Coordinates of C-alpha atoms and ligand atoms in Angstrom, one line a residue:
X30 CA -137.6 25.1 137.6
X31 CA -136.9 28.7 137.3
X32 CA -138.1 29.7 140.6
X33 CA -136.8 26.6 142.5
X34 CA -133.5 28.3 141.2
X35 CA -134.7 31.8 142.1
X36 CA -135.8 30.4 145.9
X37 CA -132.6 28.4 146.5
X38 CA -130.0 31.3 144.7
X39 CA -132.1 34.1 145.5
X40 CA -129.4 35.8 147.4
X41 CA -128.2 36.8 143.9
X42 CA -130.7 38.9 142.6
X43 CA -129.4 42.3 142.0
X44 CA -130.5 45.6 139.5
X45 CA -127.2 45.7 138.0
X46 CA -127.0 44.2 135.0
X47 CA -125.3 41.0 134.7
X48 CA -124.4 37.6 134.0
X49 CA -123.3 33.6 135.0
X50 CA -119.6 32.9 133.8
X51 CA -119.5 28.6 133.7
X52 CA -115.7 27.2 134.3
X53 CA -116.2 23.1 133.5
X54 CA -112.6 22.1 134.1
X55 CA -113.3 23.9 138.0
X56 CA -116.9 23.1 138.0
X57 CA -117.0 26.6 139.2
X58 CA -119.8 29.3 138.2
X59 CA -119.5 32.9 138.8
X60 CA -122.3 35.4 138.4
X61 CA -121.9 39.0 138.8
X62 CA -124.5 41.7 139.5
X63 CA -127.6 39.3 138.5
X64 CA -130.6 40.8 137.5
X65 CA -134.2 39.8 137.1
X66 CA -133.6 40.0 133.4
X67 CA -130.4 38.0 133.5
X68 CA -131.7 35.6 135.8
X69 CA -131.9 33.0 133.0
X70 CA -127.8 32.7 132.7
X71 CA -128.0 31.1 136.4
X72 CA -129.6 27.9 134.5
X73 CA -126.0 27.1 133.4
X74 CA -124.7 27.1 137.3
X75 CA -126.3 23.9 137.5
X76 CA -123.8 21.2 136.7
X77 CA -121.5 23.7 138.9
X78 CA -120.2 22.3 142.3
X79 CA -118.7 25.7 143.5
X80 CA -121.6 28.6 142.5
X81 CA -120.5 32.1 143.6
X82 CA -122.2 35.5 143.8
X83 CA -120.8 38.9 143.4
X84 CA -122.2 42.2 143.7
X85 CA -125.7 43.6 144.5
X86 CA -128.0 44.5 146.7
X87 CA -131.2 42.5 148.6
X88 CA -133.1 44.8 150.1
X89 CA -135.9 45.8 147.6
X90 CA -136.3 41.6 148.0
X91 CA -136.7 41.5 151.8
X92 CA -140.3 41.3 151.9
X93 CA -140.2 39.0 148.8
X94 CA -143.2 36.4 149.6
X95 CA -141.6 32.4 149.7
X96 CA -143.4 29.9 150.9
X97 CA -143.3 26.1 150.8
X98 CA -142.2 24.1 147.7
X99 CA -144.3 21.6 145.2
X100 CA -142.6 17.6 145.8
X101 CA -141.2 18.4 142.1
X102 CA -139.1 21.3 143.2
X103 CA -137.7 19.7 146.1
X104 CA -136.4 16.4 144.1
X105 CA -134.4 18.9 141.3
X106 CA -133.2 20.9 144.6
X107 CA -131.8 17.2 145.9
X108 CA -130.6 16.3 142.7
X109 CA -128.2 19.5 142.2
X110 CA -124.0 18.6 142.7
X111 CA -124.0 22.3 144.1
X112 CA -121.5 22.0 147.6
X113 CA -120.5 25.1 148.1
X114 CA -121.8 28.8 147.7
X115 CA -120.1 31.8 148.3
X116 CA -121.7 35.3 148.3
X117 CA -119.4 38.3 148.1
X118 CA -119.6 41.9 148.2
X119 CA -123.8 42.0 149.0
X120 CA -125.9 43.7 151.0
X121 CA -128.1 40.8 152.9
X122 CA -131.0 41.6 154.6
X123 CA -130.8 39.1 157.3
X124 CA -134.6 38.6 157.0
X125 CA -134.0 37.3 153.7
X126 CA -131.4 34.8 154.9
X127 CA -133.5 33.8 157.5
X128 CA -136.0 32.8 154.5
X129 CA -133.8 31.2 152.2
X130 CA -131.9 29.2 154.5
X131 CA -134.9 26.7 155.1
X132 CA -134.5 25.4 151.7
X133 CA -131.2 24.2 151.7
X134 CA -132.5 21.7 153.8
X135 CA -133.6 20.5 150.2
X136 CA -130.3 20.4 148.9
X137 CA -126.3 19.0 148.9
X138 CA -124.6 22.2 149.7
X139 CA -121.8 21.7 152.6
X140 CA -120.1 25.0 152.4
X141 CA -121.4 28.5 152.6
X142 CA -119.1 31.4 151.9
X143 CA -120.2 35.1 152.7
X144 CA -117.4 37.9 151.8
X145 CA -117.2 41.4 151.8
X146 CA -121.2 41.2 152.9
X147 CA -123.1 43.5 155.0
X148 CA -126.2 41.8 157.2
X149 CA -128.8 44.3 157.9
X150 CA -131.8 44.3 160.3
X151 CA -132.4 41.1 162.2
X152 CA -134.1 38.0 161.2
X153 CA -137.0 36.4 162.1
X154 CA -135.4 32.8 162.6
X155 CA -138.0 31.1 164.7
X156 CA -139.1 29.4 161.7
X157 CA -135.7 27.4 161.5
X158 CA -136.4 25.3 165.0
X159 CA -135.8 21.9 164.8
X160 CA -134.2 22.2 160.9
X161 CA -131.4 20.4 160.2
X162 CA -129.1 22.0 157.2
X163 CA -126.6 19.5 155.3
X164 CA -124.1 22.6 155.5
X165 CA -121.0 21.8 157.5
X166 CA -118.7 24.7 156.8
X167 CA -119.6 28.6 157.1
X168 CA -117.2 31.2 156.5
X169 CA -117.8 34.8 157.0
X170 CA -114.9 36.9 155.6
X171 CA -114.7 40.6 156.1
X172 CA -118.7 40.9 157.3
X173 CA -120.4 43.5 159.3
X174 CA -123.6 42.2 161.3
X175 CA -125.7 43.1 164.2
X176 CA -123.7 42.2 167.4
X177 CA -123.4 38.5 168.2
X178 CA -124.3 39.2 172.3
X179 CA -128.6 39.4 172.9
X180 CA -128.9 36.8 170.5
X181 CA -129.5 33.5 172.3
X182 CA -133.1 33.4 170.7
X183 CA -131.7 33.2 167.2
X184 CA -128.9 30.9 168.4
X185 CA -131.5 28.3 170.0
X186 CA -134.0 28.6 167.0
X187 CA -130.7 27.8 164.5
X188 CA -129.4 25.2 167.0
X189 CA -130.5 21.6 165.6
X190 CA -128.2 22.8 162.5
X191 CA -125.5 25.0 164.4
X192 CA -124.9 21.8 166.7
X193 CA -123.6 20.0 163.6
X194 CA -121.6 22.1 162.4
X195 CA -117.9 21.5 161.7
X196 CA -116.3 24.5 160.4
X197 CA -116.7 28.0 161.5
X198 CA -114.4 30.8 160.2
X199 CA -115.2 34.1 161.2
X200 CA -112.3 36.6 159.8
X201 CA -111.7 40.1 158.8
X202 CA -114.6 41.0 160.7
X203 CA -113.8 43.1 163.8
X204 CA -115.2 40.5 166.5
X205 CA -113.9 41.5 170.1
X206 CA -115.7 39.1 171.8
X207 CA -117.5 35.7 171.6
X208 CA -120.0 35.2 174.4
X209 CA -119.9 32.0 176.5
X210 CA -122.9 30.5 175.5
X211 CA -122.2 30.8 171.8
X212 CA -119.7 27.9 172.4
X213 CA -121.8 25.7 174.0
X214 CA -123.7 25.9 171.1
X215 CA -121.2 24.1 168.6
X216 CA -121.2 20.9 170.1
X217 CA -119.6 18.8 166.9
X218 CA -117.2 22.1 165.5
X219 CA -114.0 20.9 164.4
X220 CA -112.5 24.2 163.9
X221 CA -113.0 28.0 164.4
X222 CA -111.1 30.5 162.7
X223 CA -110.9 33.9 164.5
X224 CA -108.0 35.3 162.6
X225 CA -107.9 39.2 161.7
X226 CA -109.9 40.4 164.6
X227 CA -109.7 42.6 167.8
X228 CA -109.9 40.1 170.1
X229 CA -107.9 40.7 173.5
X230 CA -106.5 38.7 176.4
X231 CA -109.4 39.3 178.9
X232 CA -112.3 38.4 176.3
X233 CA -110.7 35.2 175.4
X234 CA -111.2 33.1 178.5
X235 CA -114.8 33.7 178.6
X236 CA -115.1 32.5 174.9
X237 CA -113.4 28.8 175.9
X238 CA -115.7 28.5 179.1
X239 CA -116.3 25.2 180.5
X240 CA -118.6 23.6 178.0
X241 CA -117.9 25.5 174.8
X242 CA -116.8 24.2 171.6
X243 CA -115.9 20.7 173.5
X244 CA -114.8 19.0 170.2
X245 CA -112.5 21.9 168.8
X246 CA -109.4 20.6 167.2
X247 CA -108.1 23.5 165.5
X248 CA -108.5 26.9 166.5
X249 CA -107.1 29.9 164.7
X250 CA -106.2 33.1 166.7
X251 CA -104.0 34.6 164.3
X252 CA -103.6 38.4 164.0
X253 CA -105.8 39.8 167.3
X254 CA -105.0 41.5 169.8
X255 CA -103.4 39.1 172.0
X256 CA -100.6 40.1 174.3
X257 CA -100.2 37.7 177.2
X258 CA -99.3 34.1 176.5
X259 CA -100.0 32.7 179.9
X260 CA -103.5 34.3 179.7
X261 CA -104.1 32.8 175.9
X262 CA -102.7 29.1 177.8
X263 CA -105.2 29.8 180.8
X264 CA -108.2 30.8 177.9
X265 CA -107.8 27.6 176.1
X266 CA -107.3 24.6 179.0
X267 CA -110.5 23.8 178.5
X268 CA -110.4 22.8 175.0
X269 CA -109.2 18.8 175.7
X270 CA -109.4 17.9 172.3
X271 CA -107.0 20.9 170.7
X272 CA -104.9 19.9 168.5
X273 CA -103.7 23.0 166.2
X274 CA -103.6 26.2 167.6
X275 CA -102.5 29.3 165.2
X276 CA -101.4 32.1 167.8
X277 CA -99.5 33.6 164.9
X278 CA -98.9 37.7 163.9
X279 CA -100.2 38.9 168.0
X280 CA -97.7 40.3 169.7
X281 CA -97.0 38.3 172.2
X282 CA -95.0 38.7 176.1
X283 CA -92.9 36.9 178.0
X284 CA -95.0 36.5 181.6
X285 CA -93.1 36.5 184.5
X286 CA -94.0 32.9 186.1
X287 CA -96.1 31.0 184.1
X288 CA -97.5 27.5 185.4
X289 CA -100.5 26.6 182.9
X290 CA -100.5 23.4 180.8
X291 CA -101.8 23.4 177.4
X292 CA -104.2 21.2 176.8
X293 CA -102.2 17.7 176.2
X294 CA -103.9 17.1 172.5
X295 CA -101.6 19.9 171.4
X296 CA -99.8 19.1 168.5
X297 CA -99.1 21.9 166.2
X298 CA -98.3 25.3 167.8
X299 CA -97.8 28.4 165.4
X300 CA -95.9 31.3 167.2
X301 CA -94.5 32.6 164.0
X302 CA -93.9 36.7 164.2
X303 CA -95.2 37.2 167.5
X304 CA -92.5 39.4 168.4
X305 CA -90.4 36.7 170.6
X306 CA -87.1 37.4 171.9
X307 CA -86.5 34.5 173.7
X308 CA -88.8 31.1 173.7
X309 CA -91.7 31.7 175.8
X310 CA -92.8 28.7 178.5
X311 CA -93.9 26.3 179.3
X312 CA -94.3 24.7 175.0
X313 CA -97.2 22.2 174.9
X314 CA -94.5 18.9 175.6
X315 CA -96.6 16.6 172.9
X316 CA -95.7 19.4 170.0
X317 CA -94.7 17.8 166.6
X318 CA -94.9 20.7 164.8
X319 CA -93.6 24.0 166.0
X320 CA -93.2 27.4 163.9
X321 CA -91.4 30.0 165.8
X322 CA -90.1 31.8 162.2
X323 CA -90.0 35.5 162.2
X324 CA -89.0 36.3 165.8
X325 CA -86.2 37.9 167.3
X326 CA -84.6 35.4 169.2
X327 CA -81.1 34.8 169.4
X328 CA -81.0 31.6 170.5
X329 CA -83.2 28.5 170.8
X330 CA -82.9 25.7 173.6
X331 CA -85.9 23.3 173.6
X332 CA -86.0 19.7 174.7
X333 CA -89.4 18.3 172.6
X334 CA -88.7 14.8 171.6
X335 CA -91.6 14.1 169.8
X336 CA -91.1 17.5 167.2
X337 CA -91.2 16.7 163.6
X338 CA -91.1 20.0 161.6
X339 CA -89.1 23.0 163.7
X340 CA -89.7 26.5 161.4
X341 CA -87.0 28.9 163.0
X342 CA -86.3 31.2 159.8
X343 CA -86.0 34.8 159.9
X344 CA -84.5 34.9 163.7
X345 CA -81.2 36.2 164.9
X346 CA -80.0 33.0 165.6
X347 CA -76.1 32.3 165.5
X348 CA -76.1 28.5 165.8
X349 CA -78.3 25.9 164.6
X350 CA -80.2 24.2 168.0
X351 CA -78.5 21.0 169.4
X352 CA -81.6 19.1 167.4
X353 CA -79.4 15.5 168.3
X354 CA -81.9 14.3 170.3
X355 CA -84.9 14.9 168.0
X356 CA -85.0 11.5 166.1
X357 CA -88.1 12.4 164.5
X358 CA -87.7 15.4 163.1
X359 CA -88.2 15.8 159.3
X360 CA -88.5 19.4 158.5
X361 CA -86.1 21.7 159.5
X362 CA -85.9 25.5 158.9
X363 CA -83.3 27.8 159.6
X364 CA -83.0 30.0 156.5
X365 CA -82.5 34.0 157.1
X366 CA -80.4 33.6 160.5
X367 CA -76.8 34.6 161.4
X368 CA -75.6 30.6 161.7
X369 CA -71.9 30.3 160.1
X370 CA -72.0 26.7 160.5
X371 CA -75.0 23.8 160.4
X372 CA -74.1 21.0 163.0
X373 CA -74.1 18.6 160.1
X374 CA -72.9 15.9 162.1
X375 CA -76.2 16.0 163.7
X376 CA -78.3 16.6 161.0
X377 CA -76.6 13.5 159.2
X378 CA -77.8 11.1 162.1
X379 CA -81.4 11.9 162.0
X380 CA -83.1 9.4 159.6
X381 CA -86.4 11.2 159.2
X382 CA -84.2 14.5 158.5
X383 CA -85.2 15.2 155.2
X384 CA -86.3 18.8 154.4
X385 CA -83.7 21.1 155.3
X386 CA -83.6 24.7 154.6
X387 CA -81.0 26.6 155.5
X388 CA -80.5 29.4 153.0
X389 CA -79.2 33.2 153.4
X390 CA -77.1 32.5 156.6
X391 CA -73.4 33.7 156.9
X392 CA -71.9 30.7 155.9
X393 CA -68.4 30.4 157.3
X394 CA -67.0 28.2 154.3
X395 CA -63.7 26.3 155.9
X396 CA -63.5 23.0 155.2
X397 CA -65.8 21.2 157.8
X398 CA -68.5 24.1 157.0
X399 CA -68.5 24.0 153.1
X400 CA -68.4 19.9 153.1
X401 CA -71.0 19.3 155.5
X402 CA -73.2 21.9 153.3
X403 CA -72.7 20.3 150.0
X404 CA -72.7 16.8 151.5
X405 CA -76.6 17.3 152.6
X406 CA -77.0 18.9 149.2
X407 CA -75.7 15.6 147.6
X408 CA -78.2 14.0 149.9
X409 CA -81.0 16.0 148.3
X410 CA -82.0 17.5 152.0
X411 CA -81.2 21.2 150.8
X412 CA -84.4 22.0 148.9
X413 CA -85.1 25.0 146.6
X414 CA -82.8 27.7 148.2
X415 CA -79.7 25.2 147.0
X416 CA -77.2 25.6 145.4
X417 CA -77.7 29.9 144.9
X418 CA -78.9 30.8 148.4
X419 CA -76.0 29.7 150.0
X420 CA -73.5 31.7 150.2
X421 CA -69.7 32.0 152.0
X422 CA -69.2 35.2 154.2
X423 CA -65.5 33.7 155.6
X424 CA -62.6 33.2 155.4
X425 CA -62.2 36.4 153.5
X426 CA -61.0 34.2 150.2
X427 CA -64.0 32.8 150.0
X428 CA -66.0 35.7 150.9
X429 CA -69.1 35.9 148.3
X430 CA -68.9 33.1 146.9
X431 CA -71.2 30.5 146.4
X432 CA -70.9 27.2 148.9
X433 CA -71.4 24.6 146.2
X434 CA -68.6 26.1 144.6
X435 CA -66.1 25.8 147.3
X436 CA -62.9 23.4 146.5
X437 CA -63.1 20.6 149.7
X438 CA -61.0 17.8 148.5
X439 CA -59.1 16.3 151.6
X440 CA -55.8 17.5 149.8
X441 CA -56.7 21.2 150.0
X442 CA -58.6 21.0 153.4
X443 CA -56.6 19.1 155.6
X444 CA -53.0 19.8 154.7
X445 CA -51.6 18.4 158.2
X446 CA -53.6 15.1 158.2
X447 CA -52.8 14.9 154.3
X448 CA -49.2 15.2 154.5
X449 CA -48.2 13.8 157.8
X450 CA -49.4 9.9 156.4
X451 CA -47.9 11.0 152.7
X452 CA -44.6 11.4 154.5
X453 CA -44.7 8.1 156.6
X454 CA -45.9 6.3 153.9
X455 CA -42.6 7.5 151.4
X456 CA -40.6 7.0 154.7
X457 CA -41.6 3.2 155.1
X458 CA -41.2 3.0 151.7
X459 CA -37.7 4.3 151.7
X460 CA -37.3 2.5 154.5
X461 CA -38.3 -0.9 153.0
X462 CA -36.6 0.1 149.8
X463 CA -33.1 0.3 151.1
X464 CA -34.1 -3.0 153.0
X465 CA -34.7 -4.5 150.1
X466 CA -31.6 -3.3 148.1
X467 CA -29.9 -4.5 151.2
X468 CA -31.1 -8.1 151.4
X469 CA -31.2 -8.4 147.4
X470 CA -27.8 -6.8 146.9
X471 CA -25.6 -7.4 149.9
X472 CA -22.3 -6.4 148.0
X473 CA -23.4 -2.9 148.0
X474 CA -22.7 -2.3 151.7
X475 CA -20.5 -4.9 152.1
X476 CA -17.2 -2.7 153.1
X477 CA -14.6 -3.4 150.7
X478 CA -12.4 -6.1 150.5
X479 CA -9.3 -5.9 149.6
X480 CA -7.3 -8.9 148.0
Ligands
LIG7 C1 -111.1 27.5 134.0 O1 -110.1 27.5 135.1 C2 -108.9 27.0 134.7 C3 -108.0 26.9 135.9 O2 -108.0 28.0 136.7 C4 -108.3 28.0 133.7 O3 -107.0 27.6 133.3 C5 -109.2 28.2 132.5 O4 -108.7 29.2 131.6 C6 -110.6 28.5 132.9 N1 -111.5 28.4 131.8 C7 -112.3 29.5 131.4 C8 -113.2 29.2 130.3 O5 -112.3 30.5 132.0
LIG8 C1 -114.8 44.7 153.2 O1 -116.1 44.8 152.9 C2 -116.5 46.1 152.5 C3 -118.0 46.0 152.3 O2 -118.6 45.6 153.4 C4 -115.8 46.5 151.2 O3 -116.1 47.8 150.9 C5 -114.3 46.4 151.5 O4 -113.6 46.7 150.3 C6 -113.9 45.1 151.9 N1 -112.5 45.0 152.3 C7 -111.7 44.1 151.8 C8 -110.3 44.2 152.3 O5 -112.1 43.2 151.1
LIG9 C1 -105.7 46.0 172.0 O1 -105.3 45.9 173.3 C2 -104.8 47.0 173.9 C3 -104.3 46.7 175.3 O2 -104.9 45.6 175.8 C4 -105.9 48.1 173.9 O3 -105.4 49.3 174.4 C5 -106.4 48.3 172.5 O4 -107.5 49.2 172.5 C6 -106.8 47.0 171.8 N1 -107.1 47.3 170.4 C7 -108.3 46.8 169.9 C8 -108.4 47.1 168.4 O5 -109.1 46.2 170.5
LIG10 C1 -97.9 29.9 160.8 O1 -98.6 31.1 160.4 C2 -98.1 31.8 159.3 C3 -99.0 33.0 159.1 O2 -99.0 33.8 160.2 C4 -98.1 30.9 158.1 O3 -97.5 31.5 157.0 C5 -97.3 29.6 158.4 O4 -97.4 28.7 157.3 C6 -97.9 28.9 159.6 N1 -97.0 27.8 160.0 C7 -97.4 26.5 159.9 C8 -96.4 25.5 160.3 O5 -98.6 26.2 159.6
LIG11 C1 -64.3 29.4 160.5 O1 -64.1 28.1 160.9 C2 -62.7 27.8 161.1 C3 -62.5 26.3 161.3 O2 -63.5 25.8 162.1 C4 -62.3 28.6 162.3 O3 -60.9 28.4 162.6 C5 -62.5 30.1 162.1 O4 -62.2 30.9 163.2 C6 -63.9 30.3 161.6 N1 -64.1 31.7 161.2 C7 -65.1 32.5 161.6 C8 -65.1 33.9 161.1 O5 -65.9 32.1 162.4

């Protein structure tokens, strides 16, 4: 058993000293700096469905000698609950991944993590033709590797496996460019994450050439180097089946004339702090869920029927958009703007409006204002940021204040409407008194008599 574990782990191995750490309530294990002497503790990683490495270095096991496995070993390597593995802060030898790889084939894991890892040398994957893996999801997460281009050897050899692949996340990790072919090699991938990398407007479009990553749903671009939003719209055309694109922290530019359609599956569109001052065009027309938060613009006019969730926070807005027409929106943030007033005659004819937040805005707290606020806080639409993040900057008397604490009774906020019916009313009634009086008590007006 002890070197099925040591083949199928052996990515862990390490002089340091060290030792497995066995969370039950997580199922999660944790060894740190294994050595050959602790190797033992990894025994109780077993019943663990999340196993992580930390720390160590591979290289004196590069040329470590594994071959094929006994029938015995490869029913305990199927019978482990071990999905996911994550190795972090390790020196990998790729010719030692290259090795170890072939026997997850034997096992259940779906997910493999590498952090903080450096891959040295190249591998010989040849071996790996025609294997399929049962992983699903890889993540590399602040890695440094041998360049990605000159490598469509060890693509084709891994591509029975890469071809079935779902997730790919690739972050942290400098990449300026992903080569056309890579693409076409990810025929079933869900979703890529590129976020925190260097990758600029002219070595996007040939990443999405025509036949890459035709299934891609979502696809994460946040925090590149990404400047021109037409070019990001031309880059990604091709992908007919995106659904979620995260173009977030780039900083992006308004282009002069833009004509590209995004592709129609676009749903959710993330332009939050991309430096906007004004809301770039053409917007994907299917969106339902749009995040333009942490901008600069100062005002917001979009006509997107179908939007659900609209994120505008931290922008220099100084009214709330006309949202009348968005019947299905459900999520609606404002907070951090310079709006003295929510239309919450609007707001109060959406049905599906439920989550509003609306907080640290200069709140101008006259009657309509303060009512409307504390009406959609009696509703229970004002989430957290209620009742204390709401505050009155005018009229000067209530300047400071909270709005919740405003008086809005119709006496005190509508003095003219108030007390032009109070007056009618005692006038018919005076009226209808001295009527009365009249009718009941003729004598009194009857002018004297005298016998
Ligand atoms: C296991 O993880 C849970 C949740 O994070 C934590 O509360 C608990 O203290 C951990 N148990 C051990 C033994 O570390
Ligand atoms: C990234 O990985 C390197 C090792 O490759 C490590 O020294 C560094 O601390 C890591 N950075 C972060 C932010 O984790
Ligand atoms: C980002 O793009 C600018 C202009 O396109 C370029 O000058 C700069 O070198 C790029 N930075 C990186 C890290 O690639
Ligand atoms: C958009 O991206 C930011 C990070 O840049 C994230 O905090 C935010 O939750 C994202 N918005 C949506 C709607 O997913
Ligand atoms: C506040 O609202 C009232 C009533 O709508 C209006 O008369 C007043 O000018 C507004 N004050 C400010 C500072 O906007």
């Amino acid at each position: 058993m002890n070197v099925a574990v040591l083949l199928l782990l052996g990515l862990g191995l390490s002089e340091v000293e060290g030792r497995c750490f066995f969370n039950r309530t997580q199922e999660h294990c944790v060894c740190y700096n294994l050595s050959q002497e602790s190797l033992g503790s990894i025994i109780q990683c077993l019943p663990a469905s999340v196993v992580e490495f930390r720390g160590g270095e591979l290289e004196r096991y590069a040329a470590f000698p594994i071959s094929g496995l006994d029938s015995s070993t490869i029913e305990m390597l199927d019978s482990l609950v071990i999905r996911k593995i994550i190795f972090g802060d390790l020196l990998v030898p790729e010719i030692l991944l290259a090795q170890v790889l072939r026997f997850f084939s034997y096992t259940r894991v779906r997910e493999l993590v590498f952090e903080s890892c450096i891959f040295k040398g190249r591998g010989n994957w040849a071996e790996m033709t025609g294997q399929n893996l049962p992983i699903l999801s890889l993540h590399f997460h602040n890695v440094t590797s041998a360049p990605l281009t000159g490598r469509e050897q060890d693509l084709s050899s891994l591509s029975s496996w890469l071809e079935t692949l779902q997730e790919l996340a690739v972050t942290g990790s400098h990449v300026t460019s992903l080569p056309c072919g890579i693409g076409r090699v990810f025929r079933a991938l869900r979703s890529l994450d590129v976020a925190q990398n260097s990758l600029g407007d002219e070595r996007l479009m040939p990443a999405f050439c025509e036949g890459a990553f035709p299934q891609l749903q979502v696809l994460s671009l946040q925090r590149n180097n990404l400047t021109s939003y037409h070019s990001v719209c031309k880059s990604v055309q091709l992908l007919r089946e995106l659904q979620h694109l995260d173009l977030s922290q780039n900083k992006l530019m308004a282009d002069p004339s833009s004509s590209c359609q995004w592709p129609m599956a676009l749903r959710i569109f993330n332009l939050s702090n991309t430096g906007l001052d004004e809301v770039l065009t053409p917007l994907p027309p299917g969106l339902e869920v749009l995040d333009m938060s942490c901008n600069h613009l100062h005002a917001v006019d979009i006509s997107l029927t179908s939007l659900k969730k609209l994120f505008l926070s931290q922008n220099m807005l100084q009214a709330a958009p006309s949202i009348k027409n968005y019947t299905m929106l459900d999520t609606l943030h404002l907070g951090n703007n310079l709006i003295t007033e929510l239309p919450w005659d609007e707001v109060k004819l959406l049905r599906h409006l439920w989550h509003v937040d609306a907080a640290g805005n200069p709140y101008n707290c006259s009657c309509s204002g303060a009512r409307g606020l504390q009406e959609l806080a009696g509703m229970g639409h004002l989430g957290q940021g209620w009742p204390q993040g709401y505050t009155c900057h005018s009229p000067p008397r209530y300047q400071g204040r909270l709005v919740k604490d405003v008086p809005v009774s119709v006496l005190q906020c509508n003095s003219a409407a108030v007390i032009a019916p109070v007056c009618i009313a005692l006038a018919l009634l005076g009226m209808g008194g001295a009527i009365y009086l009249v009718r009941s008590r003729p004598g009194l007006v009857r002018p004297c008599r005298r016998v």
